[in-house]
mmCIF file of C-alpha atoms in Angstrom:
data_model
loop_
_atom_site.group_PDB
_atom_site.id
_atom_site.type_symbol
_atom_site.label_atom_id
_atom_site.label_comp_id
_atom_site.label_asym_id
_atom_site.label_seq_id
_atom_site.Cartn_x
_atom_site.Cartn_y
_atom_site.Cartn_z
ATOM 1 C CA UNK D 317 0.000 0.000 0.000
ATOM 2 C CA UNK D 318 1.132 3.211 -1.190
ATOM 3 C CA UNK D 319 1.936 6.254 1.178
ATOM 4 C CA UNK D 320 -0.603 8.412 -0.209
ATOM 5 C CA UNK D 321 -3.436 5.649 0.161
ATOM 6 C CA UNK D 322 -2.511 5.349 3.617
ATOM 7 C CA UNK D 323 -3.007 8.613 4.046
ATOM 8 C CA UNK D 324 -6.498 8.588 2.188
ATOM 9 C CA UNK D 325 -7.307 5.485 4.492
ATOM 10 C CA UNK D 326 -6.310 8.483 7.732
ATOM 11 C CA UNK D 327 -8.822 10.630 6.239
ATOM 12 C CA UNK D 328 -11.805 8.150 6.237
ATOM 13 C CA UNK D 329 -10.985 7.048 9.806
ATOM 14 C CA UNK D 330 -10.639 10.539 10.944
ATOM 15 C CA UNK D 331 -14.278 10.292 10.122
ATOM 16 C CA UNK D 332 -16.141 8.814 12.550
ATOM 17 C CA UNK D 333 -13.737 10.348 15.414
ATOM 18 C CA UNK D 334 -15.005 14.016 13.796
ATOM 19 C CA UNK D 335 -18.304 12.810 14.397
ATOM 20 C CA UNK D 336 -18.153 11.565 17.362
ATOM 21 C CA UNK D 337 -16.204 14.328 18.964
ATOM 22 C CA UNK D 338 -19.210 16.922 17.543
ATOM 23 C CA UNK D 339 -21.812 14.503 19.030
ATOM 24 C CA UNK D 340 -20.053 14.286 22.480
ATOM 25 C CA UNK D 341 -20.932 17.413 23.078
ATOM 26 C CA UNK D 342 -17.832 18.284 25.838
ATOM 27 C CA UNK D 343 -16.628 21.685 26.771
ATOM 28 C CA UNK D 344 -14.609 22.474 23.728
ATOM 29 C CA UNK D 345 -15.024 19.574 21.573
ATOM 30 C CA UNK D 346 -16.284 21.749 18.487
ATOM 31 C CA UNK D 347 -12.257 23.239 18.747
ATOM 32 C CA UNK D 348 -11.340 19.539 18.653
ATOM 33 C CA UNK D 349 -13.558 18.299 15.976
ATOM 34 C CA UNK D 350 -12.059 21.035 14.188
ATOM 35 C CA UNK D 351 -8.602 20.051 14.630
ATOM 36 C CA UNK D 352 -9.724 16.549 13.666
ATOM 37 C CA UNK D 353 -11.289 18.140 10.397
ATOM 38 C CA UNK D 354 -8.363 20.547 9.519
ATOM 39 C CA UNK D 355 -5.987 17.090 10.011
ATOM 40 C CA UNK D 356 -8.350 15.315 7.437
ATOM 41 C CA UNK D 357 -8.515 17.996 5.281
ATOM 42 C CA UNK D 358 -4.619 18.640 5.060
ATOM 43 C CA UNK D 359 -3.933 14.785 4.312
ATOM 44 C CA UNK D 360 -6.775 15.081 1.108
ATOM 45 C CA UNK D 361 -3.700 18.047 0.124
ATOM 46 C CA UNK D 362 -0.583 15.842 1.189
ATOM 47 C CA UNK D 363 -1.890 12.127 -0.188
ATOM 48 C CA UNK D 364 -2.330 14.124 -4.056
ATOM 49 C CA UNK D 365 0.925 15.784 -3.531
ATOM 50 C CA UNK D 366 2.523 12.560 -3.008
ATOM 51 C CA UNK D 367 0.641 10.330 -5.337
ATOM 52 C CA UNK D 368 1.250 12.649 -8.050
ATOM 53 C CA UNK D 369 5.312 13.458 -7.151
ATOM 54 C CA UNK D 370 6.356 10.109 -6.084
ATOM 55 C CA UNK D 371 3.798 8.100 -8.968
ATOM 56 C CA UNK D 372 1.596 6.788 -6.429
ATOM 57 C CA UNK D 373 -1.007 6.868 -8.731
ATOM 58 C CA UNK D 374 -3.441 3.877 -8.015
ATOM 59 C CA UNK D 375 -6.620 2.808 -9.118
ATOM 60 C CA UNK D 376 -7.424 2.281 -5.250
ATOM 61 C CA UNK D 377 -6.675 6.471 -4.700
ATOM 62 C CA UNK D 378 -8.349 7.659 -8.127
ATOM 63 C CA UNK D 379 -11.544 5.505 -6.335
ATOM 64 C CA UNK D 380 -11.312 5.863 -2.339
ATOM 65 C CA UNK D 381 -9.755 9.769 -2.250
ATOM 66 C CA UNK D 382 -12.397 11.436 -3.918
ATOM 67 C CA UNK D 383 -15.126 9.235 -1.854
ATOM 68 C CA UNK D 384 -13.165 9.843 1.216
ATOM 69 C CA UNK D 385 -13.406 13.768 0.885
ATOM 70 C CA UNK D 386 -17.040 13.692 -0.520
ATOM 71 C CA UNK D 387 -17.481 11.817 2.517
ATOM 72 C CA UNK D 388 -15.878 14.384 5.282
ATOM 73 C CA UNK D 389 -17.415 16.737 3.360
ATOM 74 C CA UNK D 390 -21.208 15.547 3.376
ATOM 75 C CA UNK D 391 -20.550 14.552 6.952
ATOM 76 C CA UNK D 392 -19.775 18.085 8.083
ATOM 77 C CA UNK D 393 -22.501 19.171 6.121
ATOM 78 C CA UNK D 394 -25.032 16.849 7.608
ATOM 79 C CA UNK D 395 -23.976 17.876 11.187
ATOM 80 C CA UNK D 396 -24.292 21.308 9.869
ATOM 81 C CA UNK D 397 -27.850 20.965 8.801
ATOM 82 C CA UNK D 398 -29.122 19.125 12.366
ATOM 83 C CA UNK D 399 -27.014 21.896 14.385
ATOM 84 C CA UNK D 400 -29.468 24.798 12.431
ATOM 85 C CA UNK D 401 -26.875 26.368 10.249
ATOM 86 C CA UNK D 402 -27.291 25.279 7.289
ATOM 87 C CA UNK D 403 -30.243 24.839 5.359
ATOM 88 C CA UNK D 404 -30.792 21.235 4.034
ATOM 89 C CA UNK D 405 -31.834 22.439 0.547
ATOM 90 C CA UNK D 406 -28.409 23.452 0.200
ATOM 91 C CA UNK D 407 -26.745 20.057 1.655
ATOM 92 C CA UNK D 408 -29.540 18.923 -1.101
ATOM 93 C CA UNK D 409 -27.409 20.998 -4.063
ATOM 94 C CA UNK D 410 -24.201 20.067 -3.239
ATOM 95 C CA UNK D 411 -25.143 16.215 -2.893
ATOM 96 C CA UNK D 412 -27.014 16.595 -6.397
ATOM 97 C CA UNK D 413 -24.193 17.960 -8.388
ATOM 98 C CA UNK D 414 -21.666 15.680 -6.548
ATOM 99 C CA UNK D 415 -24.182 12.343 -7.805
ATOM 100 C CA UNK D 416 -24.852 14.423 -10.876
ATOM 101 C CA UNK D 417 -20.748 14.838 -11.756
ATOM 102 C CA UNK D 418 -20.228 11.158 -10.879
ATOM 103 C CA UNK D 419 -23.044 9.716 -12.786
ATOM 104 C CA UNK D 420 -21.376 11.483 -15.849
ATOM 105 C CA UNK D 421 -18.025 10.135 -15.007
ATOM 106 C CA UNK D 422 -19.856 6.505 -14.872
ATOM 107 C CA UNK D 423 -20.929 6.883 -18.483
ATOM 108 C CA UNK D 424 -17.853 8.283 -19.512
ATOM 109 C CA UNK D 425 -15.767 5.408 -18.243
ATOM 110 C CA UNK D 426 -17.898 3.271 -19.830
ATOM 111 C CA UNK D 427 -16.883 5.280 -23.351
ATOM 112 C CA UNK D 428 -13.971 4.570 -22.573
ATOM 113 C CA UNK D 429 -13.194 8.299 -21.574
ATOM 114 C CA UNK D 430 -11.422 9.473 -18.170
ATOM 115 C CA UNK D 431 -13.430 13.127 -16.554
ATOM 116 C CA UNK D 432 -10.134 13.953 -14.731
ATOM 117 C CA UNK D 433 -10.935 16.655 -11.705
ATOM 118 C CA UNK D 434 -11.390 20.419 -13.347
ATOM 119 C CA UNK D 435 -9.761 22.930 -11.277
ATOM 120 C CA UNK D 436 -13.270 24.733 -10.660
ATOM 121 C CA UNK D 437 -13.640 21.413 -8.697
ATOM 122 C CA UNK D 438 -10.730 21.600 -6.824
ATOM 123 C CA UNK D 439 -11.498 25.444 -6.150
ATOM 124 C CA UNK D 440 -14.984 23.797 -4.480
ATOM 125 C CA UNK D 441 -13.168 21.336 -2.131
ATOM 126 C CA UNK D 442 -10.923 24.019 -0.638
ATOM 127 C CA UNK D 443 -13.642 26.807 0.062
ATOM 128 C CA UNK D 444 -15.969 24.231 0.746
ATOM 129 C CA UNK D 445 -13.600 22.486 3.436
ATOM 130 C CA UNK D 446 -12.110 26.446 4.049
ATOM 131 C CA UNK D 447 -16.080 27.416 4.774
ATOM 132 C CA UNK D 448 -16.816 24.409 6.699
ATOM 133 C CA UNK D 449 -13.671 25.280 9.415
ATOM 134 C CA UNK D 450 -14.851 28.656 9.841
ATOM 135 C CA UNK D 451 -18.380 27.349 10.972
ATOM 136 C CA UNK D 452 -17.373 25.066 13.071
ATOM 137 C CA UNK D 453 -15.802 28.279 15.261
ATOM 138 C CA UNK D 454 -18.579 31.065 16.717
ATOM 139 C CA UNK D 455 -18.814 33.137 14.044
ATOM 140 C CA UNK D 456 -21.498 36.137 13.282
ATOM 141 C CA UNK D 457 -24.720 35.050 11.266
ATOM 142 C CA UNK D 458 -23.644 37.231 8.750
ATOM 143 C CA UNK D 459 -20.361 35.452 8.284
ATOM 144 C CA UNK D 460 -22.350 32.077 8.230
ATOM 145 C CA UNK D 461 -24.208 33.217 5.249
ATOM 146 C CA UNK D 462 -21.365 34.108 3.232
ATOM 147 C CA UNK D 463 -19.355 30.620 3.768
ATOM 148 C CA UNK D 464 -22.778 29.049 2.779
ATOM 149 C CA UNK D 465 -22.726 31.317 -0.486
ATOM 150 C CA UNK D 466 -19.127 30.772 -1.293
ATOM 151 C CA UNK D 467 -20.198 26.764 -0.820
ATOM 152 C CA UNK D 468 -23.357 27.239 -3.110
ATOM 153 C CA UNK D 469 -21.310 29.409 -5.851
ATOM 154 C CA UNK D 470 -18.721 27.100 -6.127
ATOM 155 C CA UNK D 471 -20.754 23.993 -6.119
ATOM 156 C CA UNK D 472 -22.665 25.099 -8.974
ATOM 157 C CA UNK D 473 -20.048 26.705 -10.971
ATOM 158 C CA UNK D 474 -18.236 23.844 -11.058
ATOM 159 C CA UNK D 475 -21.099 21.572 -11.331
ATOM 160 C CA UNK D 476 -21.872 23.362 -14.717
ATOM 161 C CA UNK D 477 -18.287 24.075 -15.761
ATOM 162 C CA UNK D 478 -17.956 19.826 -15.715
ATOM 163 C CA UNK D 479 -21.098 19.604 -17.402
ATOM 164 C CA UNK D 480 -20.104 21.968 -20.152
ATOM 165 C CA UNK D 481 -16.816 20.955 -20.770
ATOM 166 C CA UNK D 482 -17.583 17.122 -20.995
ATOM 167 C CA UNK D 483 -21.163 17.637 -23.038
ATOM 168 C CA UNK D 484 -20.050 15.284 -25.877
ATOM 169 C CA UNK D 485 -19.979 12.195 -22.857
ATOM 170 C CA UNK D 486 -24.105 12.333 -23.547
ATOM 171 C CA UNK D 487 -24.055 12.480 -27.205
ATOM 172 C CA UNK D 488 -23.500 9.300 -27.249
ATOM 173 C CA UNK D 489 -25.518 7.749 -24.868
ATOM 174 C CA UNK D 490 -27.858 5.406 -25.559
#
């Protein structure tokens, strides 16, 4: 096993500790959970760096990384949407064009075509995981609103920039 998919297999077990730090509800444990987020979120930046400079490119990463960060990601989100501050048509958007993007990718593989990640998406990940930090702290309502924005914006940008650029993928389809 590769050094960046053991860092990819950190993220997903970082997980459930994120979680369950949130849900135990201590004095402090939202600075923790954030720590544990901000850890996950880092190795999604180091486990790339390394699978791309050292050719650690597997098939196992190119599956499990993206899943793993969709999954910190909706996680957060979900928590997010329970806690009152986000609204759940918006965890509704993001998990739409993230089903919508990889349902395209599905039909493209089998075309024989690879989708590789746009940049708009990786733009998304990092204000989407930058956004989801700053929540996690006391921050004013206004302030809320805006990372939610920045996490709509970005979603759908890049949900249509994918769209867009890959269009011929459905001429084809039967």
């Amino acid at each position: 096993m590769t050094t960046a998919n053991k860092l990819t297999l950190v993220r997903i077990a970082l997980i459930p500790v994120f979680l369950g730090v949130l849900y135990a509800g201590f004095p402090g444990s939202r600075y923790v959970a954030l720590a544990v987020f901000i850890i996950a979120s880092l190795t999604d930046t180091l486990d790339g760096y390394i699978a791309r400079h050292y050719n650690q490119i597997t098939n196992f990463g190119k599956f499990m990384d993206p899943l793993a960060d969709k999954v910190l990601v909706m996680s957060a989100m979900c928590w997010y949407v329970e806690e009152g501050k986000m609204p759940g048509w918006v965890l509704a958007i993001v998990l739409l064009r993230e089903f919508a993007v990889s349902g395209m990718r599905m039909v493209a593989v089998e075309q024989g075509k690879v989708i590789a990640a746009a940049w708009s998406g990786k733009v998304k990940t990092a204000c989407t995981m930058v956004c989801l930090c700053l929540m996690m702290v006391p921050i004013p309502g206004w302030l809320n609103t805006v990372c939610i924005i920045i996490i709509l914006a970005t979603t759908i940008y890049s949900g249509i920039e994918y769209f867009y650029k890959n269009r011929e993928v459905f001429k084809n389809a039967d």
